[in-house]
Short mmCIF file of C-alpha atoms in Angstrom, two decimals:
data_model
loop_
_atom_site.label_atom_id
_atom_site.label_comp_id
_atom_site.label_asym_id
_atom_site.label_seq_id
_atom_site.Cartn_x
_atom_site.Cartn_y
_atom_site.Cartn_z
CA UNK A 1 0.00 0.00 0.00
CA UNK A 2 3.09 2.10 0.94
CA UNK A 3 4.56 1.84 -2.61
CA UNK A 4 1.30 2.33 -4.24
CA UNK A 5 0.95 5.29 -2.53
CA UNK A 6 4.70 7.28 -2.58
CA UNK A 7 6.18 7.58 -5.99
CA UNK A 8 6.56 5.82 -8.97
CA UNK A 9 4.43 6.88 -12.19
CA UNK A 10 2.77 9.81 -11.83
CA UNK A 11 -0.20 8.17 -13.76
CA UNK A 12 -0.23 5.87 -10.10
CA UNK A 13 -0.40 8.88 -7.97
CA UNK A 14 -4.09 10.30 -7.63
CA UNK A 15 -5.46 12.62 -10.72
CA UNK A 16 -8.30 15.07 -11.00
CA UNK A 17 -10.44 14.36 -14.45
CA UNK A 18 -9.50 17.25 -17.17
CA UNK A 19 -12.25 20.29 -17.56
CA UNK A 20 -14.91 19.62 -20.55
CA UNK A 21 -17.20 21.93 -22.14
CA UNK A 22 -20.55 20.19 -23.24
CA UNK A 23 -23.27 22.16 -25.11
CA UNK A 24 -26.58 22.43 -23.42
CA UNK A 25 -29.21 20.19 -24.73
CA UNK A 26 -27.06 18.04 -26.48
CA UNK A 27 -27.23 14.15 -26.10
CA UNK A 28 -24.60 11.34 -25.71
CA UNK A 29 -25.50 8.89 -28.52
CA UNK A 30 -26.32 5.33 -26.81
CA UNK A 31 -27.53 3.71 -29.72
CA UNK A 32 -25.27 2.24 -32.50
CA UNK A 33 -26.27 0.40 -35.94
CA UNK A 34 -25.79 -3.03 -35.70
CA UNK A 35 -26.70 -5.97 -38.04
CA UNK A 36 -29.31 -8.08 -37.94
CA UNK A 37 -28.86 -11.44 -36.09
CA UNK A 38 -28.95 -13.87 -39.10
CA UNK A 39 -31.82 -16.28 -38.07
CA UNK A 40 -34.14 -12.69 -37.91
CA UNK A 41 -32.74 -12.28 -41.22
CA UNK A 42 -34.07 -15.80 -42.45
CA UNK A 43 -37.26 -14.72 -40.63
CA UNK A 44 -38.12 -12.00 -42.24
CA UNK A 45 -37.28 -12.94 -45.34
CA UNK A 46 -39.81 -15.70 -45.28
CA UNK A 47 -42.48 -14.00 -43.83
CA UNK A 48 -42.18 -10.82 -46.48
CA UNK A 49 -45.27 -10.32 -48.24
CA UNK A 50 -45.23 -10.85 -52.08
CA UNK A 51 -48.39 -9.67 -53.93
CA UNK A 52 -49.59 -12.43 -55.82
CA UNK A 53 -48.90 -11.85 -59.95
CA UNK A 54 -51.85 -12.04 -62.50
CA UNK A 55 -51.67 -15.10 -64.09
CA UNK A 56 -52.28 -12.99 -67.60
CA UNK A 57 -50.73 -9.71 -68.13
CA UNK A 58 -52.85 -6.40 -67.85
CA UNK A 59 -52.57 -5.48 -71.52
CA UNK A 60 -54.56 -8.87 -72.23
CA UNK A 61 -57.28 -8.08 -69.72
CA UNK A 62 -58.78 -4.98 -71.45
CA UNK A 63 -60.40 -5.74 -74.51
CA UNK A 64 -61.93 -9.04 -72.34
CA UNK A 65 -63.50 -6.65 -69.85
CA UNK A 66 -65.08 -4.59 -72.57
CA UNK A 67 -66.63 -7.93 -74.33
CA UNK A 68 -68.03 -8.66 -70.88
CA UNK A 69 -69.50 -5.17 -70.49
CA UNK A 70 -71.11 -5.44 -73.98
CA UNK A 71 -72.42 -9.46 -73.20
CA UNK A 72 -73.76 -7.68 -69.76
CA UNK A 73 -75.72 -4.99 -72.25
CA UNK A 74 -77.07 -7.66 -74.53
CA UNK A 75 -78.01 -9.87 -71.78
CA UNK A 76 -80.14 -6.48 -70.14
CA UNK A 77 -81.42 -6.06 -73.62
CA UNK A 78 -82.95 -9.33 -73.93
CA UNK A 79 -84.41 -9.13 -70.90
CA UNK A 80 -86.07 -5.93 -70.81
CA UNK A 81 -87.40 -7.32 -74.44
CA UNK A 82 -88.78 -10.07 -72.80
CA UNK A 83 -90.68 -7.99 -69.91
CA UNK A 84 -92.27 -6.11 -73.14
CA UNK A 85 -93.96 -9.00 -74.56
CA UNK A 86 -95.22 -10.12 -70.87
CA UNK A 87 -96.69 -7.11 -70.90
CA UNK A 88 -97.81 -6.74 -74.37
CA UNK A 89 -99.39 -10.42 -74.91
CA UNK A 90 -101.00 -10.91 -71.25
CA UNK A 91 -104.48 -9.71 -70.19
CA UNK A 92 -103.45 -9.92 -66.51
CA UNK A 93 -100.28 -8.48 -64.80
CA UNK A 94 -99.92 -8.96 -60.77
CA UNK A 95 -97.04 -7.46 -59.39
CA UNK A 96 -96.50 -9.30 -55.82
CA UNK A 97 -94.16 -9.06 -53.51
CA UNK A 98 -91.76 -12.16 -52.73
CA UNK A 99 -90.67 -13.62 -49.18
CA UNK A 100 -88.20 -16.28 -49.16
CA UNK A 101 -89.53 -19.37 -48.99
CA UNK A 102 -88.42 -22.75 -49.39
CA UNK A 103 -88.31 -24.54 -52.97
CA UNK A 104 -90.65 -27.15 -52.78
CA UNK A 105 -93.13 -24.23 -51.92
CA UNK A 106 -92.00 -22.51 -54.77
CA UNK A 107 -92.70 -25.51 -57.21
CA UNK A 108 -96.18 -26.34 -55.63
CA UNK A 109 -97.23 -22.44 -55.58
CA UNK A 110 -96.26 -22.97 -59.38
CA UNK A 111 -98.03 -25.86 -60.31
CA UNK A 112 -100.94 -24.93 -58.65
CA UNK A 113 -100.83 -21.59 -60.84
CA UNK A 114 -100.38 -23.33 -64.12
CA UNK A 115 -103.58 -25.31 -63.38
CA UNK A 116 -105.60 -21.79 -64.21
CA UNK A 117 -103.17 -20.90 -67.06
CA UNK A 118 -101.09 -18.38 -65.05
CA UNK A 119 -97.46 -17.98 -65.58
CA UNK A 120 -95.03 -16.79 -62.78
CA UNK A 121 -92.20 -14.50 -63.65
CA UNK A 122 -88.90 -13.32 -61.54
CA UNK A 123 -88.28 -9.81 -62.38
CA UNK A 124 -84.81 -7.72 -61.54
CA UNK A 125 -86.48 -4.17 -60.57
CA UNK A 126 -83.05 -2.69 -62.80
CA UNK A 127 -84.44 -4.36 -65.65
CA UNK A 128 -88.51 -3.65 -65.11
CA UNK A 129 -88.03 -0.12 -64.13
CA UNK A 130 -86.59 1.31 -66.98
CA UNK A 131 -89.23 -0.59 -69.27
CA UNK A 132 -92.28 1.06 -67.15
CA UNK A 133 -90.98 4.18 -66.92
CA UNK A 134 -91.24 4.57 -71.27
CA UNK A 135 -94.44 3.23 -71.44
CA UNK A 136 -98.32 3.62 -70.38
CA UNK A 137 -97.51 1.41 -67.10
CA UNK A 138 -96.09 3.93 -65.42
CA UNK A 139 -98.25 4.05 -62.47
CA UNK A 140 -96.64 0.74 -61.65
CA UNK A 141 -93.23 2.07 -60.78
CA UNK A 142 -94.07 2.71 -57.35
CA UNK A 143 -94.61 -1.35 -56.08
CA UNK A 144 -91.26 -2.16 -57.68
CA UNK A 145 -89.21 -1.28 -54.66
CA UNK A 146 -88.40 -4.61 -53.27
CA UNK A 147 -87.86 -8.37 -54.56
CA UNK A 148 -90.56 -8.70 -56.63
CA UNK A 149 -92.60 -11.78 -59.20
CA UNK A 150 -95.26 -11.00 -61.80
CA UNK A 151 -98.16 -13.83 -62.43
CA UNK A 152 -98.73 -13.27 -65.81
CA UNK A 153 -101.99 -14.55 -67.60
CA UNK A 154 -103.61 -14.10 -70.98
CA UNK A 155 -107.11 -14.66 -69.10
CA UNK A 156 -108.78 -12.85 -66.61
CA UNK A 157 -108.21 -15.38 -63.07
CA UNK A 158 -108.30 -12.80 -60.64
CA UNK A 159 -110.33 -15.17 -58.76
CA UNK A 160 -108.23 -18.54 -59.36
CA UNK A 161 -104.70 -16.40 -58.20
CA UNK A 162 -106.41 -15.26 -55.36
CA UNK A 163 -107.54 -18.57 -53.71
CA UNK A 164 -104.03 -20.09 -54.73
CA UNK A 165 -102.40 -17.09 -52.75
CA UNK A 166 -104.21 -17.13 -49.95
CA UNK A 167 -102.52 -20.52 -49.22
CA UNK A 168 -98.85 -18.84 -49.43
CA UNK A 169 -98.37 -16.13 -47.14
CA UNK A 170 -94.96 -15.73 -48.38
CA UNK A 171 -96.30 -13.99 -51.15
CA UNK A 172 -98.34 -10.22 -51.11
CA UNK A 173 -100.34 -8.93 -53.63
CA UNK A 174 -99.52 -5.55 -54.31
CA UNK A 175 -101.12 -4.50 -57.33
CA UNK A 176 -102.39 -5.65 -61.03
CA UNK A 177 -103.01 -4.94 -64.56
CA UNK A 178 -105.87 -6.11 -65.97
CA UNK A 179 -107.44 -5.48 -69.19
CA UNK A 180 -105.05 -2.14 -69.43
CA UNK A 181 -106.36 -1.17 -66.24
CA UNK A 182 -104.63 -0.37 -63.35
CA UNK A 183 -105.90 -1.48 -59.47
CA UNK A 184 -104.71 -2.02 -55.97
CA UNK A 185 -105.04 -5.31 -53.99
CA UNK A 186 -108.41 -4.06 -53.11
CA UNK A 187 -109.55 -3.27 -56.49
CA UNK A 188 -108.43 -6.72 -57.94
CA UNK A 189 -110.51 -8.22 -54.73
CA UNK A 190 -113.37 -6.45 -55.79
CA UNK A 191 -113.05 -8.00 -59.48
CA UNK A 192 -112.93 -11.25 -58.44
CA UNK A 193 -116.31 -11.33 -56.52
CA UNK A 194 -117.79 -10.39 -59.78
CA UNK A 195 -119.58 -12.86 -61.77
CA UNK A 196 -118.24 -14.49 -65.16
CA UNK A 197 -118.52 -12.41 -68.19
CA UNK A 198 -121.07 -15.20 -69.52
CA UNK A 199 -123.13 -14.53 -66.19
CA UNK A 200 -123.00 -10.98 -66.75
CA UNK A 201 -123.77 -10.95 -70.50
CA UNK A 202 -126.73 -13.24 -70.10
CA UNK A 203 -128.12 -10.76 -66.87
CA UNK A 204 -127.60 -7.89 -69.22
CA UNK A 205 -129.97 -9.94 -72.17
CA UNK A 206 -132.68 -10.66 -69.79
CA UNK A 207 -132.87 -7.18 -68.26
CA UNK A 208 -133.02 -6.01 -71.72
CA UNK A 209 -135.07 -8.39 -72.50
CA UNK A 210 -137.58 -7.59 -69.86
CA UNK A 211 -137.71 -3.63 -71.05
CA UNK A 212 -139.51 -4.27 -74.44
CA UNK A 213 -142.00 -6.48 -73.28
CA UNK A 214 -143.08 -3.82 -70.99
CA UNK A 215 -143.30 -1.78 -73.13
CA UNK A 216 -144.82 -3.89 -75.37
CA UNK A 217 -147.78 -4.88 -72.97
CA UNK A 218 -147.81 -0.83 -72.27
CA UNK A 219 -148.12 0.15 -76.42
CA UNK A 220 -151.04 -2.65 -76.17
CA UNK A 221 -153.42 -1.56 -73.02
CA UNK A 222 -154.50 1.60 -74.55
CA UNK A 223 -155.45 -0.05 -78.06
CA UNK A 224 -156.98 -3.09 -76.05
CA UNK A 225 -158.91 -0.83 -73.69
CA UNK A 226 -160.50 1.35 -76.82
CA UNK A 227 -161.42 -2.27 -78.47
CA UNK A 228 -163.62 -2.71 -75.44
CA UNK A 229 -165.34 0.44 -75.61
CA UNK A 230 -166.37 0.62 -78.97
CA UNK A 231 -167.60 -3.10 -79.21
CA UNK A 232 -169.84 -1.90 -75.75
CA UNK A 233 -170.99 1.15 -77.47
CA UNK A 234 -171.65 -0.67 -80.88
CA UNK A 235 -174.00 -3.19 -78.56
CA UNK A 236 -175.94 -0.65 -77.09
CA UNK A 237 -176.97 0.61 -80.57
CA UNK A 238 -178.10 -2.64 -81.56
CA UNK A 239 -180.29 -2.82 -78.11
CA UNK A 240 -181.81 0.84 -78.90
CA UNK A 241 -182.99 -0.36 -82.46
CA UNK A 242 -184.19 -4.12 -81.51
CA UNK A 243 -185.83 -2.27 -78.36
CA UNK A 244 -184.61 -5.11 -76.08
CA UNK A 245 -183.14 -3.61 -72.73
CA UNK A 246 -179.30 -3.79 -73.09
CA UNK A 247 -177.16 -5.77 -70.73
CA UNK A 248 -174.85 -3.38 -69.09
CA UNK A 249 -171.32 -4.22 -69.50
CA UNK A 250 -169.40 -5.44 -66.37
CA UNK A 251 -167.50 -2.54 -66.73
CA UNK A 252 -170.76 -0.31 -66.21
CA UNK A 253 -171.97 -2.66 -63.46
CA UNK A 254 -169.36 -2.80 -61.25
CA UNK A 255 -169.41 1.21 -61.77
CA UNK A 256 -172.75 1.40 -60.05
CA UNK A 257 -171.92 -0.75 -57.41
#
């Protein structure tokens, strides 16, 4: 401890640290670059993410996307032609709205229908609306607003789709078409407790009918009526010359009584 402490190098003596100036606000830098550890490396090499590559290049996709677009505007054409001649060539339109319901339901609900000659149809409202809105079925437009069928018919069976929907609740009625004319679900009701045409044509005969025999009988009292008093007045004359007492007519009697 002795030596340690008197003499030798003066670098074994005691020392005072030398004076340094440091700048306010300045910072000792701690942190120094240093490489990845090689299994990180590995590691993030295999989880990098690669964007997958389309299997044919972009140039080649163009002109396929534009044949798509115009297949897409034939397809709408077609269809909108074919809601045209549903609407043309059919007496009865019902626009209805449509619940999900299970298949075999549909198919029954469908047979059922075809038994009284009416056709169902599943519409797209993009494909119905602009077809109403250039014709004289505009008035429709407002019950397209949902998922919507049309039960089509070239015969008036407002009565016939009425008892077959009253056994599928799935499906409303919200409006119809018939003969050109528009109603609600309570005018198409109202149509249906009306009788046949044949019923209605043969009611209109008779009460036809009925008028010109009235009027017949009518034409005929007067004419009948004079008959009888000039035959009564022609029999008195022949009493006044013969000088018999003449019979008064019942008419006369049954005056005096």
């Amino acid at each position: 401890m002795a030596a340690l402490s008197s003499g030798g190098a003066p670098w074994r003596r005691g020392w005072l640290p030398a004076l340094q100036f440091v700048r306010r606000g300045s910072k000792a830098v701690t942190r120094h670059w240093k490489a990845m550890h090689f299994q990180r490396q590995k590691l993030m090499a295999v989880t990098e993410y690669l964007a997958p590559r389309p299997a044919v290049p972009p140039r080649c996709l163009t002109p396929r996307k534009e044949r798509v677009e115009e297949e897409d505007n034939g397809y709408a054409r077609l269809l909108r032609r074919q809601v045209e001649e549903v609407f043309r060539d059919n007496r009865m339109i019902a626009v209805c709205q449509y619940n999900s319901m299970p298949d075999e339901d549909v198919v029954l609900m469908r047979h059922y229908l075809r038994k009284h000659n009416i056709e169902v149809k599943f519409v797209l409202n993009e494909i119905v609306r602009p077809v109403l809105s250039q014709s004289k079925y505009k008035n429709l437009l407002p019950l397209f607003v949902a998922r919507n069928i049309l039960l089509v018919s070239p015969e008036l069976k407002a009565k016939e789709m009425l008892r077959v929907l009253k056994g599928v609740p799935q499906i409303n009625l919200l409006g119809a078409c018939i003969d050109n004319t528009i109603l609600s679900k309570q005018g198409v009701e109202n149509l249906a407790k009306l009788p046949s045409l044949e019923v209605s044509q043969g009611q209109t005969v008779g009460a036809l009918a009925v008028l010109p025999s009235q009027t017949s009988s009518l034409l005929q009292r007067g004419s009948a009526y004079l008959t009888a008093l000039l035959d009564e007045h022609i029999r008195q004359l022949q009493a006044r010359e013969t000088g018999s007492p003449s019979e008064p007519a019942p008419a006369q009697s049954s005056g005096a009584h």
